[in-house]
Short mmCIF file of N, CA and C and ligand atoms in Angstrom, two decimals:
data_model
loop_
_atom_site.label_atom_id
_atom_site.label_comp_id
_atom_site.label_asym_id
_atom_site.label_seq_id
_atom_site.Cartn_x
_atom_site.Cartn_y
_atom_site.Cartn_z
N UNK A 1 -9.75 32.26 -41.40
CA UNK A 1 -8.79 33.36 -41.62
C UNK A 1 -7.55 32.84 -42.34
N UNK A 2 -7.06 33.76 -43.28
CA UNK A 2 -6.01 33.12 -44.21
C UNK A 2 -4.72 33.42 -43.35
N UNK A 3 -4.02 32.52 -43.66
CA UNK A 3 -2.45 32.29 -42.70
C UNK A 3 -1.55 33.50 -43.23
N UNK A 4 -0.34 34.20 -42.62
CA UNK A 4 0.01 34.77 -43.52
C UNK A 4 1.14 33.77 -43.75
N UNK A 5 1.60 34.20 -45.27
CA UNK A 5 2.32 32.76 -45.99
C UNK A 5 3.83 33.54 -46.26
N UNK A 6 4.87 32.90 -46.92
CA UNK A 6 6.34 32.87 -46.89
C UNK A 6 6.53 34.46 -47.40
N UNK A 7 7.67 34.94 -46.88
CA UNK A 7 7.81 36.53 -47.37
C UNK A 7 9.42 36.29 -47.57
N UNK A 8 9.83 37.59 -48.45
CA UNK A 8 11.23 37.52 -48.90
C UNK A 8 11.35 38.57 -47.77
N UNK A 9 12.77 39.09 -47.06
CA UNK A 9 13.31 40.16 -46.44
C UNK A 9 14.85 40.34 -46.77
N UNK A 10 14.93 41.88 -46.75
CA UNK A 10 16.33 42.06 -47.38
C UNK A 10 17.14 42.58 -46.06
N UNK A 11 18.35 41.44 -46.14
CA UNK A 11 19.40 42.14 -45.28
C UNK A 11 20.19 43.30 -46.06
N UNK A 12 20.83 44.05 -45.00
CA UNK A 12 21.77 44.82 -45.45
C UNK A 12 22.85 44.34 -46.13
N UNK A 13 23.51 44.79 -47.40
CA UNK A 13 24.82 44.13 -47.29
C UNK A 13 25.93 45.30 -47.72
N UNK A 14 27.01 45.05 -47.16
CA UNK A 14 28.06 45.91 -47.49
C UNK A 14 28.94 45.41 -48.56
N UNK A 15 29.90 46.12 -49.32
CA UNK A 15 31.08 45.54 -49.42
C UNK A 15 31.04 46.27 -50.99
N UNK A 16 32.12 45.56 -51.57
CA UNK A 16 32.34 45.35 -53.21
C UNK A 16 32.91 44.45 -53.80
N UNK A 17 32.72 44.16 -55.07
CA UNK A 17 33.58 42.98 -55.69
C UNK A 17 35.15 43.11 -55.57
N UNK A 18 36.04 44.47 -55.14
CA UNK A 18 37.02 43.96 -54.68
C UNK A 18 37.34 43.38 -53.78
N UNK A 19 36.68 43.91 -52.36
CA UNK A 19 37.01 43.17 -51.21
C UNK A 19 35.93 41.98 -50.78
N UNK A 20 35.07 41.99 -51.31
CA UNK A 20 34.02 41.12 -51.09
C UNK A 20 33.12 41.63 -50.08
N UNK A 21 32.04 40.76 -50.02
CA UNK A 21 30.47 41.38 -48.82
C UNK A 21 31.07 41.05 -47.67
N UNK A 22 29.64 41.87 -47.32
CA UNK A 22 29.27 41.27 -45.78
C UNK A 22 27.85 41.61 -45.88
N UNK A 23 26.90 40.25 -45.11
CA UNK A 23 25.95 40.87 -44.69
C UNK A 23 25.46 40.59 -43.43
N UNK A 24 24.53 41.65 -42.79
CA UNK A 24 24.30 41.66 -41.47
C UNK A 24 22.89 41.48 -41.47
N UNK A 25 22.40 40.39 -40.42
CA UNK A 25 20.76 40.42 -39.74
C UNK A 25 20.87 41.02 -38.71
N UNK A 26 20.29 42.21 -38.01
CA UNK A 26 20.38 42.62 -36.66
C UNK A 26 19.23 42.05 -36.34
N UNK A 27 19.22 40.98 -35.46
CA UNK A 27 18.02 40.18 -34.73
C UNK A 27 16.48 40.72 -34.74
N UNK A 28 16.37 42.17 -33.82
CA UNK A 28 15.51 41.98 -33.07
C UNK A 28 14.68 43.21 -34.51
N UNK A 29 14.99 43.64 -36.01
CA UNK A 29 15.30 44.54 -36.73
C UNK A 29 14.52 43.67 -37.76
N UNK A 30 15.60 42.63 -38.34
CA UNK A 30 15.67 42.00 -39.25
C UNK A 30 14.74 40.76 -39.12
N UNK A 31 14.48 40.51 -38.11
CA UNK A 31 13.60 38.40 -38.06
C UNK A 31 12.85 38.83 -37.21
N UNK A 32 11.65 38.47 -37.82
CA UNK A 32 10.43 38.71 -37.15
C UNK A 32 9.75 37.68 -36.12
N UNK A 33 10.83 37.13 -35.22
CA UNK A 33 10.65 36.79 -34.04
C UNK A 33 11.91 36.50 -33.43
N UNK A 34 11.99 36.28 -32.35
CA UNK A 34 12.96 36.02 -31.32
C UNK A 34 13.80 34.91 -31.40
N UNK A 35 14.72 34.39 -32.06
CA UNK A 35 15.36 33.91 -32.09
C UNK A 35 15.94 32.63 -31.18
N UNK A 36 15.99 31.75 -31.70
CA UNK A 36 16.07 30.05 -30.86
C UNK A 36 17.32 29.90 -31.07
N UNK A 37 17.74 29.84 -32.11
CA UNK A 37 18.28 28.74 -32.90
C UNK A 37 18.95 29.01 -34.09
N UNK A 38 19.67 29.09 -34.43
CA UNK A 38 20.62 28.80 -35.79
C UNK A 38 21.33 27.76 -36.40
N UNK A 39 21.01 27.25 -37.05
CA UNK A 39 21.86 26.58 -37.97
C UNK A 39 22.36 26.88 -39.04
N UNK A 40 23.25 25.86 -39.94
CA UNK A 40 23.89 25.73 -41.54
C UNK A 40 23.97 24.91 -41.81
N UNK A 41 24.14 24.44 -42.85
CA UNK A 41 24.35 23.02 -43.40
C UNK A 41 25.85 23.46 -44.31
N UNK A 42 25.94 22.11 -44.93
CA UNK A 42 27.76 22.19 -45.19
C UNK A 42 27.22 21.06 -46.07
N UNK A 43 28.29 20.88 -47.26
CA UNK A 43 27.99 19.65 -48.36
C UNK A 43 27.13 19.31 -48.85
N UNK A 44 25.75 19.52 -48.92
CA UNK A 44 24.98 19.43 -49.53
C UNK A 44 25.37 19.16 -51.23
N UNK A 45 25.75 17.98 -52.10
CA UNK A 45 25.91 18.15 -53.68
C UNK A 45 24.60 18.97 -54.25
N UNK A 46 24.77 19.54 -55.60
CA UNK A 46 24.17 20.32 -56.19
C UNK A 46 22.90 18.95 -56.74
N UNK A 47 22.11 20.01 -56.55
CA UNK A 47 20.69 19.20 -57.30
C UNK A 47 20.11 18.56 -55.91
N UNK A 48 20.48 18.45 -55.01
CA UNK A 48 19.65 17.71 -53.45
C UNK A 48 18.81 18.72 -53.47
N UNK A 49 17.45 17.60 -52.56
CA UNK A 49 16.74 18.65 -52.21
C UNK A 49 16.64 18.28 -50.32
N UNK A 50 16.65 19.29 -49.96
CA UNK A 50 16.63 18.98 -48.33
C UNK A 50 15.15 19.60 -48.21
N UNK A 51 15.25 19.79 -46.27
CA UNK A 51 13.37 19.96 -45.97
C UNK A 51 12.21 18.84 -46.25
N UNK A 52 11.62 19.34 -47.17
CA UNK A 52 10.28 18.21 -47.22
C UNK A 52 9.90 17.97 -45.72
N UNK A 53 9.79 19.02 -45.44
CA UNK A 53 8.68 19.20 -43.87
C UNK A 53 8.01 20.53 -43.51
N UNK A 54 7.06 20.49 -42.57
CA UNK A 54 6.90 21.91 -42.26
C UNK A 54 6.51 21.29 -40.54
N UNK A 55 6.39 22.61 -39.75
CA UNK A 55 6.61 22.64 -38.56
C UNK A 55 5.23 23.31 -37.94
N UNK A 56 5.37 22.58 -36.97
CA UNK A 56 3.63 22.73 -35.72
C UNK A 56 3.65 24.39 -35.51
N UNK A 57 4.71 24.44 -34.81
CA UNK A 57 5.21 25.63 -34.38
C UNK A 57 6.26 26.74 -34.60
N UNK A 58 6.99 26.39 -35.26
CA UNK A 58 8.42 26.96 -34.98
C UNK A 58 8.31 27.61 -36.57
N UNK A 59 8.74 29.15 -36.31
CA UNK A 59 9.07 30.11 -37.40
C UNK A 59 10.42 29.95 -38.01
N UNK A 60 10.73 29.92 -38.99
CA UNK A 60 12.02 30.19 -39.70
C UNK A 60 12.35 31.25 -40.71
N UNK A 61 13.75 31.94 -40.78
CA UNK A 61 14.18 32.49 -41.93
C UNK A 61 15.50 31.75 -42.15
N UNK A 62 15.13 31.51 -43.62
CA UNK A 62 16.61 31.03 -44.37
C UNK A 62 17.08 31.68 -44.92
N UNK A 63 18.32 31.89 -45.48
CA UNK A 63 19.08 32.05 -46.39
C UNK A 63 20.00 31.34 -47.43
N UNK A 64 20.73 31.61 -48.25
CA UNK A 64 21.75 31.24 -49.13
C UNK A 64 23.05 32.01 -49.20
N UNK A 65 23.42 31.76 -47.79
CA UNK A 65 25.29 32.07 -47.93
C UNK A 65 25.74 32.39 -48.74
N UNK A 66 25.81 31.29 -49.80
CA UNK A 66 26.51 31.08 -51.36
C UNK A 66 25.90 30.09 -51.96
N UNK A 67 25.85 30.41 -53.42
CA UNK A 67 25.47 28.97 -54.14
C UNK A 67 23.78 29.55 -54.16
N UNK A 68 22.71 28.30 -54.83
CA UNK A 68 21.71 28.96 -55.28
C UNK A 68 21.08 27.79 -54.51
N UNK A 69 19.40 28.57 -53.66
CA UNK A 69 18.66 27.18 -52.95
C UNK A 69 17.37 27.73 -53.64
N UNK A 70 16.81 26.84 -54.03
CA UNK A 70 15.23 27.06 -54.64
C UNK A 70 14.34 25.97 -53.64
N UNK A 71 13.35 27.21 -53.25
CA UNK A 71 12.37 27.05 -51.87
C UNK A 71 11.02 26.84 -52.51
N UNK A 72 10.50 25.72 -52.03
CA UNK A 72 9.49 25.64 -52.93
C UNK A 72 8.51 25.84 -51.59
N UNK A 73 7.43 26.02 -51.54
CA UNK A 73 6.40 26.03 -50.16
C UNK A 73 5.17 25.80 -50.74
N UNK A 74 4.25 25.09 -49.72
CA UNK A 74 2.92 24.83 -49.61
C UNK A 74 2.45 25.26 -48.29
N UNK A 75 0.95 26.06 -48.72
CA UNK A 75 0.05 26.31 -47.24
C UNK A 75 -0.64 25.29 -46.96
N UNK A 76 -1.54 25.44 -46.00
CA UNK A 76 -2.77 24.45 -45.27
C UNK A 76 -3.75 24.99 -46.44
N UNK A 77 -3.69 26.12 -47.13
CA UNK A 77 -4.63 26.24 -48.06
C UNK A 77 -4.81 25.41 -49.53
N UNK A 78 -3.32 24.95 -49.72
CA UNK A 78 -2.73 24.51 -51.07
C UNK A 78 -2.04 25.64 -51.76
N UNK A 79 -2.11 26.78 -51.54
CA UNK A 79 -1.05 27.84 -52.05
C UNK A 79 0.06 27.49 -51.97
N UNK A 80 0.79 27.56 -53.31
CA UNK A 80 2.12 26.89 -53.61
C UNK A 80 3.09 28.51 -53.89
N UNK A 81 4.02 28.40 -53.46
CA UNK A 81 5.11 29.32 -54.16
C UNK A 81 6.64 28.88 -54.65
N UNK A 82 7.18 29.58 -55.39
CA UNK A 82 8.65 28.85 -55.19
C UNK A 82 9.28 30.56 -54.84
N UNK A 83 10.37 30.30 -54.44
CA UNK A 83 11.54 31.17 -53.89
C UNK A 83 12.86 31.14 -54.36
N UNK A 84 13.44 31.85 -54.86
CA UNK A 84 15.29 31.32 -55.60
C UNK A 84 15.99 32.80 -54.68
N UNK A 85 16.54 31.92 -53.74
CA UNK A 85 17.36 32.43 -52.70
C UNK A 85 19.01 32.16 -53.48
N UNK A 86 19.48 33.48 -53.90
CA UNK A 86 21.01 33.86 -54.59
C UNK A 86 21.81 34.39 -54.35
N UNK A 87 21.59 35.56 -53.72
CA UNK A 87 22.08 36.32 -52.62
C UNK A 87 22.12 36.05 -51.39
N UNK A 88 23.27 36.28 -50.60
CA UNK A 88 23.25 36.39 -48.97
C UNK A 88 22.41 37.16 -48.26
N UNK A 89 21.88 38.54 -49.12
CA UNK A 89 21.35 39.30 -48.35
C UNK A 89 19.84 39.24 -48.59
N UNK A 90 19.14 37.93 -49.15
CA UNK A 90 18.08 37.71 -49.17
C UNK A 90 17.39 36.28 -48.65
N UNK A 91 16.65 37.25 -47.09
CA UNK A 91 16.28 35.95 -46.64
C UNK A 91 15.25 35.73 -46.73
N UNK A 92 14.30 34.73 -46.66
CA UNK A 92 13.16 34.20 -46.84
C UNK A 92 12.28 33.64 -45.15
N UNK A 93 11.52 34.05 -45.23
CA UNK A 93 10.54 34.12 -44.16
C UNK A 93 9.50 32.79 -44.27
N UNK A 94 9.51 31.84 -43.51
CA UNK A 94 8.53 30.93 -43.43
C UNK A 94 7.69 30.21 -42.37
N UNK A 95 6.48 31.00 -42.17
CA UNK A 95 5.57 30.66 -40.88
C UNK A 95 5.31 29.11 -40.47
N UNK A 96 4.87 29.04 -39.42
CA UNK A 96 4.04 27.92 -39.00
C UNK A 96 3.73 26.84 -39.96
N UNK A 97 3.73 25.76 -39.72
CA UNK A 97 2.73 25.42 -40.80
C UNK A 97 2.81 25.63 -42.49
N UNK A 98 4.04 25.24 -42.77
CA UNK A 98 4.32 25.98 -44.00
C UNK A 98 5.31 24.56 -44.44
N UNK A 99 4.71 24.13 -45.58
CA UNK A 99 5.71 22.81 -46.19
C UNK A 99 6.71 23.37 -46.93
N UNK A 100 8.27 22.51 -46.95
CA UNK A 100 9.71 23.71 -47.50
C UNK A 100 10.01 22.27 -47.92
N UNK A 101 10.28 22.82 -49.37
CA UNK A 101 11.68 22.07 -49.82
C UNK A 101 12.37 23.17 -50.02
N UNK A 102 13.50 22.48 -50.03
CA UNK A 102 14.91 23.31 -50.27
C UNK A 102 15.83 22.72 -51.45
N UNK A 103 15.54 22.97 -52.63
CA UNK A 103 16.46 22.25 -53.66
C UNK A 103 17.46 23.48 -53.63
N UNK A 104 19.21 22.33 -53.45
CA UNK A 104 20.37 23.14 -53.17
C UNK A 104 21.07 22.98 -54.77
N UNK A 105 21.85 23.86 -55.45
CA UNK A 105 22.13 24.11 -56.79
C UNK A 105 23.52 24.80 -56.32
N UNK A 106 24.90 24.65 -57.19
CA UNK A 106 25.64 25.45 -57.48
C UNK A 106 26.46 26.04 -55.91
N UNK A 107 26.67 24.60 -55.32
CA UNK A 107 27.37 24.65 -54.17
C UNK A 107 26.76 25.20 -52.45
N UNK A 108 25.29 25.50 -52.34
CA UNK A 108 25.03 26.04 -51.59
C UNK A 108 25.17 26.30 -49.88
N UNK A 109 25.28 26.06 -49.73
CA UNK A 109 24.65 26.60 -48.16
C UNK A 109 23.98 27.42 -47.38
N UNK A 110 22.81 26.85 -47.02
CA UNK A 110 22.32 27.83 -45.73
C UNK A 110 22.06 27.83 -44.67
N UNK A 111 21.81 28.82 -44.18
CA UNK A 111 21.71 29.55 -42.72
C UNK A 111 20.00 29.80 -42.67
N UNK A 112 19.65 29.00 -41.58
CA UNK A 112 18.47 29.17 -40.88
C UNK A 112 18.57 29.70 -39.23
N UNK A 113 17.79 30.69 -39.12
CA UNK A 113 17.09 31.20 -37.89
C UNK A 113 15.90 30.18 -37.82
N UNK A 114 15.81 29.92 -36.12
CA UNK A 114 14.48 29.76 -36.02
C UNK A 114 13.96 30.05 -34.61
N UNK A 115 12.77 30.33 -34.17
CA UNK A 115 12.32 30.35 -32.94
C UNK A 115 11.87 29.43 -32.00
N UNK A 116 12.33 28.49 -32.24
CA UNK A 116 11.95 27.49 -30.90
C UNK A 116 13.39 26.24 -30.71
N UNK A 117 13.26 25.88 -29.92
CA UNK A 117 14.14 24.79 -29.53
C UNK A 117 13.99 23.78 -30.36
N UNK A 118 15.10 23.08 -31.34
CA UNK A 118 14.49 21.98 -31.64
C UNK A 118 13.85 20.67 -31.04
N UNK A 119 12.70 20.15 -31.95
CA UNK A 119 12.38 19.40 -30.81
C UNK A 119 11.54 18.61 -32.38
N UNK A 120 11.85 17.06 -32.51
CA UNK A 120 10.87 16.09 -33.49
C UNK A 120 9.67 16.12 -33.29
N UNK A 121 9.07 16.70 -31.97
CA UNK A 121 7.41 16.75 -32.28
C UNK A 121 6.97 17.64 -33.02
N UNK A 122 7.75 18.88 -32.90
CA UNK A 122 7.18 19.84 -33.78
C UNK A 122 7.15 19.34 -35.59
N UNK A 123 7.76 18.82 -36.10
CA UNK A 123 7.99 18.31 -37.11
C UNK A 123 6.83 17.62 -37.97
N UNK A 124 6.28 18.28 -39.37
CA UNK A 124 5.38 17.24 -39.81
C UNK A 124 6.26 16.56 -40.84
N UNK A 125 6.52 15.19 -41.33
CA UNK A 125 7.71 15.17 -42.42
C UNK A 125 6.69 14.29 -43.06
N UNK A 126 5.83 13.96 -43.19
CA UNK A 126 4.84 12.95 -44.33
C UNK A 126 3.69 14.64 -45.07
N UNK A 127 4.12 14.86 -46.31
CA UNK A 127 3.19 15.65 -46.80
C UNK A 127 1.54 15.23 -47.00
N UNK A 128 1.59 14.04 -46.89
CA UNK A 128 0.17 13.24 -47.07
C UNK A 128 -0.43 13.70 -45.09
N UNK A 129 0.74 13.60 -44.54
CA UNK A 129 0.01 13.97 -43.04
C UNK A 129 0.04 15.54 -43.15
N UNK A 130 0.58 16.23 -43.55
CA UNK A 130 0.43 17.96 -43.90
C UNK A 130 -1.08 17.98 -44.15
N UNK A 131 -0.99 17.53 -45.38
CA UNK A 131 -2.39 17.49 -46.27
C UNK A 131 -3.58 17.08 -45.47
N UNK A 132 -3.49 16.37 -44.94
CA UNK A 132 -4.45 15.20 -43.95
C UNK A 132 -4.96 16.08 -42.55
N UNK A 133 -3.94 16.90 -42.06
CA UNK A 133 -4.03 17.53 -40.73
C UNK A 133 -5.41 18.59 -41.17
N UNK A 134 -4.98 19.29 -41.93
CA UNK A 134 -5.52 20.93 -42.74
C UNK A 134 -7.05 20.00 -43.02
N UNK A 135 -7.25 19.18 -43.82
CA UNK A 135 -8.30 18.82 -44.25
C UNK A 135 -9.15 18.34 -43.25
N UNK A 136 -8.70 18.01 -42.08
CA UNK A 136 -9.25 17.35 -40.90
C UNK A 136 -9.72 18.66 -40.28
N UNK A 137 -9.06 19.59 -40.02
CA UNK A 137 -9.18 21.14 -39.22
C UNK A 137 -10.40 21.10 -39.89
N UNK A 138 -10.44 21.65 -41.31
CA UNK A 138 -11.55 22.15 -41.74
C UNK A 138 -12.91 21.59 -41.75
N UNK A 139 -12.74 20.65 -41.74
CA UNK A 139 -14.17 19.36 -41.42
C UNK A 139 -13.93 19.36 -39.60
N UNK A 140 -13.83 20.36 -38.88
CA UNK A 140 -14.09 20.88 -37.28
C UNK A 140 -13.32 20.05 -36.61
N UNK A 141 -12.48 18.90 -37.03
CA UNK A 141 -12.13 17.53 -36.58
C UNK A 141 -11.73 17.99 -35.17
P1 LIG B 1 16.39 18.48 -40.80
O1 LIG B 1 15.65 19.57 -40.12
O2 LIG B 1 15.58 17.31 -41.29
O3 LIG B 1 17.25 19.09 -41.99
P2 LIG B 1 16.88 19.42 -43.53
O4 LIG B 1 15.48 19.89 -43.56
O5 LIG B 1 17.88 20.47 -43.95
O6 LIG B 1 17.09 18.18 -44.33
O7 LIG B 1 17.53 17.98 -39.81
C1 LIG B 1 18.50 17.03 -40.22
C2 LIG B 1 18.93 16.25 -38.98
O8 LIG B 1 19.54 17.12 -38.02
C3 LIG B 1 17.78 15.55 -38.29
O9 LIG B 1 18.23 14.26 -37.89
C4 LIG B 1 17.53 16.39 -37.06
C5 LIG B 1 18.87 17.02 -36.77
N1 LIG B 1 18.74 18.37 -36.18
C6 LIG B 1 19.00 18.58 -34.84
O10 LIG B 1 19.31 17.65 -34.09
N2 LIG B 1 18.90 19.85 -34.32
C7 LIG B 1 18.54 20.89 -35.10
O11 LIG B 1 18.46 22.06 -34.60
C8 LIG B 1 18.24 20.66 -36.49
C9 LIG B 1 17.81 21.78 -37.39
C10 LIG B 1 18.35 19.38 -36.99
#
């Protein structure tokens, strides 16, 4: 059965270029699971790429505060996508099992939801072990 793979979702956003935005996730509305965890990152220079992992378990949606993050993803299938997160009010959805880079551009920062506690086991960070796991599944391992 095919996984379902990374989805874009649109927050609301208010505001105007005089006074500036706002945008809102209402939790239980907006993120399609229950909520763990939040983070941000801060300083990131332009052109880094963060991520280069994907996770056992744990769901995420990111965003881009400000500044521009280009999401690149891989499945257990080899389905590749990229993502250019520009807006605040566009977050990006990424299941189980789902390899993320995050190349940060033009000052960024983001904001991740996620559903589980952090925890390093969940963590795959060698893409050769990504690759390696999936190929093992499928040969019944
Ligand atoms: P990491 O998930 O590797 O960040 P990125 O993918 O953006 O590069 O996390 C960076 C460091 O922060 C790593 O040492 C683990 C730690 N960390 C926590 O302790 N708790 C958390 O909730 C998160 C997300 C990271």
């Amino acid at each position: 059965m095919k996984t379902a793979g990374p989805r874009l979702i649109e927050f609301t956003l208010f505001g105007d270029p005089a006074t500036g935005f706002l945008t809102v996730a209402v939790l239980e509305d907006d993120i399609p699971f229950e909520v763990r965890r939040v983070f941000w990152t801060c300083g990131t220079p332009p052109g880094v790429t963060r991520g280069r992992h994907a996770h056992h378990r744990t769901e995420t949606v990111l965003a881009a505060v400000c500044g521009r993050i280009v999401v690149s993803t891989e499945l257990p299938d080899g389905e590749t996508s990229e993502f250019t997160l520009d807006e605040p009010s566009r977050g990006l959805y990424l299941p189980p099992l789902c390899w993320r880079t995050m190349k940060y551009e033009a000052a960024a920062v983001q904001i991740a939801f996620e559903s589980r506690d952090y925890s390093e086991d969940d963590y795959i960070r060698s893409l050769d072990d990504f690759r390696r796991l999936h190929a093992a599944e499928g040969r019944g391992e």
